[in-house]
CSV table of C-alpha atoms in Angstrom, one decimal:
chain,number,residue,atom,x,y,z
A,1,MET,CA,-18.5,25.3,-7.8
A,2,GLY,CA,-20.0,26.3,-4.4
A,3,TYR,CA,-19.4,30.0,-5.1
A,4,VAL,CA,-20.7,29.7,-8.7
A,5,LEU,CA,-23.9,28.2,-7.4
A,6,ARG,CA,-24.2,30.9,-4.8
A,7,PHE,CA,-23.7,33.6,-7.5
A,8,VAL,CA,-26.5,32.0,-9.6
A,9,SER,CA,-28.8,31.9,-6.6
A,10,ASN,CA,-28.1,35.5,-5.6
A,11,CYS,CA,-28.7,36.6,-9.1
A,12,ARG,CA,-32.2,35.1,-8.9
A,13,ARG,CA,-33.0,37.1,-5.7
A,14,PRO,CA,-33.9,40.7,-6.7
A,15,ARG,CA,-33.6,42.0,-3.1
A,16,SER,CA,-30.1,42.5,-1.7
A,17,PRO,CA,-31.0,41.5,1.9
A,18,ASP,CA,-32.1,38.1,0.7
A,19,ARG,CA,-28.7,37.4,-0.9
A,20,VAL,CA,-26.0,35.3,0.8
A,21,LYS,CA,-22.9,37.4,1.4
A,22,GLN,CA,-20.9,35.6,4.0
A,23,ALA,CA,-17.3,34.7,3.1
A,24,HIS,CA,-17.3,31.0,3.7
A,25,LEU,CA,-19.5,28.4,2.2
A,26,THR,CA,-22.1,26.7,4.3
A,27,VAL,CA,-22.4,22.9,4.7
A,28,GLU,CA,-25.5,22.9,2.5
A,29,GLU,CA,-23.7,24.9,-0.2
A,30,LEU,CA,-20.8,22.4,-0.2
A,31,ARG,CA,-23.2,19.5,-0.4
A,32,GLN,CA,-25.0,21.1,-3.4
A,33,ALA,CA,-21.7,21.8,-5.1
A,34,SER,CA,-20.4,18.3,-4.7
A,35,GLU,CA,-23.7,16.9,-6.1
A,36,ALA,CA,-23.5,19.3,-9.0
A,37,ILE,CA,-20.0,18.1,-9.8
A,38,VAL,CA,-21.1,14.4,-9.6
A,39,LYS,CA,-24.1,15.2,-11.8
A,40,VAL,CA,-21.8,16.5,-14.5
A,41,ILE,CA,-19.4,13.5,-14.2
A,42,GLN,CA,-22.3,11.0,-14.4
A,43,GLN,CA,-23.7,12.7,-17.5
A,44,VAL,CA,-20.3,12.5,-19.2
A,45,HIS,CA,-19.5,8.8,-18.3
A,46,LEU,CA,-22.9,7.3,-17.6
A,47,GLY,CA,-25.2,9.2,-19.9
A,48,ASP,CA,-26.4,6.1,-21.7
A,49,GLU,CA,-27.3,4.3,-18.4
A,50,ILE,CA,-29.2,7.4,-17.3
A,51,GLN,CA,-31.1,7.5,-20.6
A,52,ARG,CA,-32.1,3.8,-20.1
A,53,LEU,CA,-33.4,4.4,-16.6
A,54,VAL,CA,-35.4,7.4,-17.7
A,55,SER,CA,-37.0,5.4,-20.6
A,56,ASN,CA,-37.5,2.4,-18.3
A,57,GLN,CA,-35.1,0.2,-20.1
A,58,PRO,CA,-32.7,-2.3,-18.4
A,59,CYS,CA,-29.2,-1.0,-17.7
A,60,LYS,CA,-26.3,-2.7,-19.3
A,61,ARG,CA,-23.3,-1.7,-17.1
A,62,LEU,CA,-25.0,-1.0,-13.8
A,63,GLY,CA,-27.7,-3.7,-13.7
A,64,ASN,CA,-26.2,-5.4,-10.6
A,65,LEU,CA,-26.4,-2.2,-8.7
A,66,ARG,CA,-30.2,-1.8,-9.3
A,67,PRO,CA,-29.6,2.0,-9.8
A,68,VAL,CA,-32.2,4.7,-9.1
A,69,TYR,CA,-32.3,8.1,-10.7
A,70,LYS,CA,-33.6,10.9,-8.5
A,71,ASN,CA,-33.1,14.7,-8.7
A,72,GLY,CA,-30.8,14.3,-11.7
A,73,LEU,CA,-28.4,12.0,-9.8
A,74,LEU,CA,-27.7,8.3,-10.3
A,75,ARG,CA,-27.6,6.3,-7.1
A,76,VAL,CA,-27.2,2.7,-6.0
A,77,GLY,CA,-30.5,0.9,-5.4
A,78,GLY,CA,-30.4,-2.0,-3.0
A,79,ARG,CA,-32.8,-3.4,-0.3
A,80,LEU,CA,-32.6,-0.7,2.4
A,81,ASP,CA,-35.7,1.2,1.5
A,82,ARG,CA,-37.3,0.4,4.9
A,83,SER,CA,-34.2,1.3,6.8
A,84,LYS,CA,-34.2,4.5,8.9
A,85,LEU,CA,-30.9,5.5,7.5
A,86,PRO,CA,-30.8,8.9,5.6
A,87,PHE,CA,-31.6,8.6,1.9
A,88,ALA,CA,-28.0,9.5,0.9
A,89,ALA,CA,-26.6,6.7,3.2
A,90,LYS,CA,-29.0,4.1,1.8
A,91,HIS,CA,-28.5,5.1,-1.9
A,92,GLN,CA,-24.9,6.2,-2.5
A,93,LEU,CA,-24.0,8.3,-5.5
A,94,ILE,CA,-22.5,6.2,-8.3
A,95,LEU,CA,-19.1,7.6,-9.1
A,96,PRO,CA,-17.3,6.7,-12.4
A,97,ASP,CA,-13.7,5.6,-11.8
A,98,LYS,CA,-12.0,7.1,-14.9
A,99,ASP,CA,-12.8,10.8,-14.4
A,100,PRO,CA,-9.9,13.0,-13.1
A,101,VAL,CA,-12.2,14.7,-10.6
A,102,THR,CA,-12.9,11.3,-9.1
A,103,ARG,CA,-9.1,10.8,-8.8
A,104,LYS,CA,-8.8,14.1,-7.0
A,105,LEU,CA,-11.6,13.2,-4.6
A,106,ILE,CA,-10.0,9.8,-3.8
A,107,SER,CA,-6.7,11.4,-3.2
A,108,ALA,CA,-8.2,14.0,-0.9
A,109,LEU,CA,-10.1,11.3,1.1
A,110,HIS,CA,-6.9,9.2,1.3
A,111,LEU,CA,-4.9,12.0,2.8
A,112,GLU,CA,-7.7,13.0,5.1
A,113,HIS,CA,-7.9,9.5,6.6
A,114,LEU,CA,-4.2,9.2,7.1
A,115,HIS,CA,-3.4,6.7,4.3
A,116,ILE,CA,-5.8,4.0,5.7
A,117,GLY,CA,-5.6,0.5,4.2
A,118,GLN,CA,-7.5,-0.5,1.1
A,119,ALA,CA,-10.5,-2.3,2.7
A,120,GLY,CA,-11.0,0.5,5.3
A,121,PHE,CA,-10.7,3.2,2.6
A,122,ILE,CA,-13.3,1.6,0.4
A,123,ASN,CA,-15.7,1.5,3.4
A,124,ILE,CA,-15.1,5.2,3.9
A,125,ILE,CA,-15.8,6.0,0.3
A,126,ARG,CA,-19.0,4.0,0.3
A,127,GLN,CA,-20.4,6.0,3.2
A,128,ARG,CA,-21.4,8.5,0.5
A,129,TYR,CA,-20.2,7.3,-3.0
A,130,TRP,CA,-20.3,4.0,-4.8
A,131,LEU,CA,-17.1,4.0,-6.7
A,132,LEU,CA,-17.1,1.7,-9.8
A,133,ASN,CA,-14.1,-0.7,-10.0
A,134,ALA,CA,-13.3,0.5,-6.4
A,135,LYS,CA,-10.6,-2.1,-5.6
A,136,SER,CA,-8.5,-1.6,-8.8
A,137,THR,CA,-8.9,2.2,-8.6
A,138,VAL,CA,-7.9,2.5,-4.9
A,139,ARG,CA,-4.9,0.1,-5.4
A,140,GLN,CA,-3.4,2.7,-7.8
A,141,LEU,CA,-2.9,5.2,-4.9
A,142,MET,CA,0.6,3.7,-4.3
A,143,GLY,CA,3.4,5.9,-5.2
A,144,ASN,CA,5.5,5.5,-8.4
A,145,LEU,CA,7.9,2.6,-8.4
A,146,PRO,CA,11.6,3.6,-7.9
A,147,THR,CA,13.9,3.7,-10.9
A,148,SER,CA,15.7,0.6,-9.8
A,149,ARG,CA,12.5,-1.4,-10.1
A,150,ILE,CA,11.6,-0.4,-13.7
A,151,VAL,CA,15.0,0.1,-15.5
A,152,PRO,CA,16.4,-3.0,-17.2
A,153,SER,CA,19.6,-4.2,-15.5
A,154,PRO,CA,21.4,-7.5,-14.9
A,155,PRO,CA,19.8,-9.8,-12.2
A,156,PHE,CA,20.6,-8.5,-8.6
A,157,ALA,CA,22.3,-5.3,-9.9
A,158,VAL,CA,20.0,-3.6,-7.4
A,159,THR,CA,19.2,-5.7,-4.4
A,160,GLY,CA,17.8,-5.4,-0.9
A,161,VAL,CA,18.3,-6.8,2.6
A,162,ASP,CA,15.8,-7.4,5.4
A,163,TYR,CA,15.5,-9.4,8.6
A,164,ALA,CA,12.8,-11.8,9.8
A,165,GLY,CA,12.5,-13.4,13.2
A,166,PRO,CA,13.6,-14.1,15.8
A,167,PHE,CA,13.6,-17.9,15.5
A,168,LEU,CA,14.9,-20.1,18.4
A,169,VAL,CA,17.8,-22.4,17.4
A,170,LYS,CA,19.9,-24.7,19.5
A,171,GLN,CA,23.5,-23.6,20.1
A,172,GLY,CA,26.2,-26.1,21.2
A,173,SER,CA,26.3,-29.9,21.2
A,174,HIS,CA,26.5,-30.6,25.0
A,175,ARG,CA,23.5,-29.2,26.8
A,176,PRO,CA,22.6,-26.9,24.0
A,177,LYS,CA,20.9,-23.6,24.8
A,178,LEU,CA,18.3,-21.8,22.8
A,179,VAL,CA,19.3,-18.6,21.2
A,180,ASN,CA,17.6,-16.1,18.9
A,181,ALA,CA,18.4,-16.2,15.2
A,182,TYR,CA,17.2,-14.0,12.4
A,183,VAL,CA,16.7,-14.8,8.8
A,184,ALA,CA,18.3,-12.3,6.4
A,185,VAL,CA,17.7,-12.1,2.7
A,186,TYR,CA,21.5,-12.5,2.1
A,187,VAL,CA,25.0,-12.1,3.5
A,188,LEU,CA,27.0,-9.6,1.3
A,189,LYS,CA,30.1,-11.7,0.5
A,190,ILE,CA,28.2,-14.9,0.1
A,191,PHE,CA,25.6,-13.2,-2.0
A,192,ILE,CA,28.2,-11.6,-4.3
A,193,SER,CA,30.0,-15.0,-4.7
A,194,ARG,CA,26.7,-16.6,-5.7
A,195,ARG,CA,25.0,-14.0,-7.8
A,196,GLY,CA,27.8,-11.6,-9.0
A,197,MET,CA,28.6,-8.0,-8.1
A,198,VAL,CA,25.8,-5.6,-7.3
A,199,GLN,CA,25.5,-1.9,-8.0
A,200,GLN,CA,23.0,-0.8,-5.3
A,201,ILE,CA,21.9,-2.1,-2.0
A,202,LEU,CA,18.6,-1.1,-0.4
A,203,SER,CA,17.7,-1.7,3.3
A,204,ASP,CA,15.4,-0.3,5.9
A,205,ASN,CA,16.3,3.0,7.4
A,206,ALA,CA,18.8,2.5,10.2
A,207,THR,CA,16.5,4.4,12.7
A,208,ASN,CA,14.1,1.4,12.5
A,209,PHE,CA,16.6,-0.6,14.6
A,210,HIS,CA,15.6,1.7,17.6
A,211,GLY,CA,12.4,-0.2,18.1
A,212,ALA,CA,13.8,-3.7,17.3
A,213,ASN,CA,14.2,-6.6,19.6
A,214,HIS,CA,17.1,-6.1,22.2
A,215,GLU,CA,18.9,-8.9,20.4
A,216,LEU,CA,19.3,-6.6,17.4
A,217,HIS,CA,20.8,-3.9,19.5
A,218,GLU,CA,24.3,-5.1,18.8
A,219,LEU,CA,23.6,-4.9,15.0
A,220,TYR,CA,22.2,-1.3,15.5
A,221,ARG,CA,25.3,-0.4,17.4
A,222,GLN,CA,27.5,-1.7,14.6
A,223,PHE,CA,25.6,0.5,12.1
A,224,GLN,CA,26.3,3.5,14.3
A,225,ASP,CA,29.9,2.6,15.0
A,226,GLN,CA,32.2,4.8,13.0
A,227,GLN,CA,34.8,2.1,12.5
A,228,THR,CA,32.2,-0.4,11.2
A,229,ALA,CA,30.6,2.2,9.0
A,230,LYS,CA,34.1,2.9,7.5
A,231,LYS,CA,34.6,-0.8,6.8
A,232,ILE,CA,31.3,-1.1,5.1
A,233,GLN,CA,32.0,2.1,3.1
A,234,GLN,CA,35.5,0.8,2.1
A,235,PHE,CA,34.0,-2.6,1.1
A,236,CYS,CA,31.3,-0.9,-1.1
A,237,GLN,CA,33.5,1.8,-2.6
A,238,ALA,CA,36.1,-0.6,-3.8
A,239,ARG,CA,33.4,-2.5,-5.7
A,240,GLU,CA,31.4,0.6,-6.8
A,241,ILE,CA,28.4,-0.4,-4.7
A,242,GLN,CA,26.0,2.2,-3.4
A,243,TRP,CA,24.1,1.6,-0.2
A,244,HIS,CA,20.7,3.3,0.2
A,245,TYR,CA,18.2,3.4,3.0
A,246,ILE,CA,14.6,3.2,1.7
A,247,PRO,CA,12.2,6.0,3.0
A,248,PRO,CA,10.1,5.3,6.0
A,249,ASP,CA,6.6,4.1,5.3
A,250,ALA,CA,7.3,3.4,1.7
A,251,PRO,CA,6.3,-0.3,1.1
A,252,GLU,CA,6.7,0.0,-2.7
A,253,PHE,CA,10.5,0.5,-2.2
A,254,GLY,CA,11.0,-2.8,-0.3
A,255,GLY,CA,8.2,-4.9,-1.7
A,256,LEU,CA,10.5,-7.4,-3.4
A,257,TRP,CA,12.3,-8.6,-0.3
A,258,GLU,CA,9.2,-8.3,1.8
A,259,VAL,CA,7.6,-10.8,-0.6
A,260,ALA,CA,10.7,-13.1,-0.2
A,261,VAL,CA,10.3,-13.0,3.6
A,262,LYS,CA,6.5,-13.6,3.4
A,263,ALA,CA,7.1,-16.6,1.1
A,264,THR,CA,9.6,-18.1,3.5
A,265,LYS,CA,7.6,-18.1,6.7
A,266,PRO,CA,4.9,-20.6,5.6
A,267,HIS,CA,7.5,-23.2,4.8
A,268,LEU,CA,9.2,-22.7,8.2
A,269,LYS,CA,5.9,-23.0,10.0
A,270,ARG,CA,4.8,-26.1,8.2
A,271,VAL,CA,8.1,-27.9,8.4
A,272,VAL,CA,9.7,-26.7,11.6
A,273,CYS,CA,6.6,-26.0,13.7
A,274,ASN,CA,7.8,-25.9,17.3
A,275,VAL,CA,10.9,-28.1,16.8
A,276,LYS,CA,14.1,-26.4,17.9
A,277,LEU,CA,16.8,-26.9,15.3
A,278,THR,CA,20.5,-26.3,15.4
A,279,PHE,CA,22.0,-23.5,13.4
A,280,GLU,CA,23.2,-25.9,10.7
A,281,GLU,CA,19.8,-27.5,10.5
A,282,MET,CA,18.1,-24.2,10.1
A,283,ALA,CA,20.6,-23.1,7.4
A,284,THR,CA,19.9,-26.4,5.5
A,285,ILE,CA,16.1,-25.8,5.6
A,286,LEU,CA,16.6,-22.2,4.4
A,287,THR,CA,18.7,-23.5,1.5
A,288,GLU,CA,15.9,-25.9,0.6
A,289,ILE,CA,13.4,-23.1,0.7
A,290,GLU,CA,15.7,-21.0,-1.5
A,291,ALA,CA,15.7,-23.8,-4.0
A,292,ILE,CA,11.9,-24.1,-3.9
A,293,GLN,CA,11.5,-20.4,-4.5
A,294,THR,CA,13.9,-20.6,-7.4
A,295,ARG,CA,11.8,-23.2,-9.1
A,296,VAL,CA,8.4,-21.6,-8.2
A,297,ARG,CA,9.3,-18.1,-9.2
A,298,CYS,CA,12.1,-17.4,-11.7
A,299,THR,CA,15.6,-18.6,-12.0
A,300,ALA,CA,16.7,-15.0,-12.3
A,301,CYS,CA,15.2,-13.7,-9.0
A,302,PRO,CA,15.1,-16.3,-6.2
A,303,ALA,CA,15.0,-15.3,-2.6
A,304,ILE,CA,18.5,-15.6,-1.1
A,305,LEU,CA,18.2,-16.7,2.5
A,306,GLN,CA,20.8,-16.8,5.2
A,307,ILE,CA,20.5,-17.3,8.9
A,308,HIS,CA,22.3,-15.0,11.4
A,309,ARG,CA,22.9,-15.5,15.1
């Protein structure tokens, strides 16, 4: 679009020295190009609102934004007219959410700002644009759900495992000492006994254990140990179970068990507080939490919680 506008401008200049011939677009040309694109998008999706503004009629869809129409562009109104901010910063361009060009712009900004969180990303967009239905539009930037999340299958045919903690529990009856314990979504044999055979197991990538608490070093060592790996493989192969590590920085792959962990912690904080429980007491409370989650959520997909020393 920038080069198209330059071509049109050069055609209007009869003298060759007056024409712009440099290879790259200038900042001003890029700004004009983006505004020209937004102008077209607004005419397509918000043409009726623009017509109402031009004829001094109240807007239907954009009334809360108090829109202003200047130089062929629809902008947010507001109460910053006396501010010393630049005009474009006080009155952002209104951007419809359903246009494919808008989606491309959002994706480009998302990558440029290193996959920033939703609230921060909306603030970045609003430095120049006012995106309609911003929250719902930005939320859709998540990647496609994995096949295991959307293909019908028996309960727990595909399941995941994660750790939460550490929690301090008392070990021993005579002069008990405090040791770290970690809550896991399930223990494989117990889980299978309760819920039936699984087909796939998902867990965090093993490299994540590098940065874990030193108490988990032994667990990481077991994952790397050839003999242990062989035992896990033999156990899974005999039962036709596939073990997969989810990709790093892919929250949509582990969202289900992350939700289970998130739902568990408030119960522990409210009931246990700072009291140091024994291993058996902690296991009892986790079983009660499991029962609560079963009733609150769905009998087909409760959080299965076990405690590990």
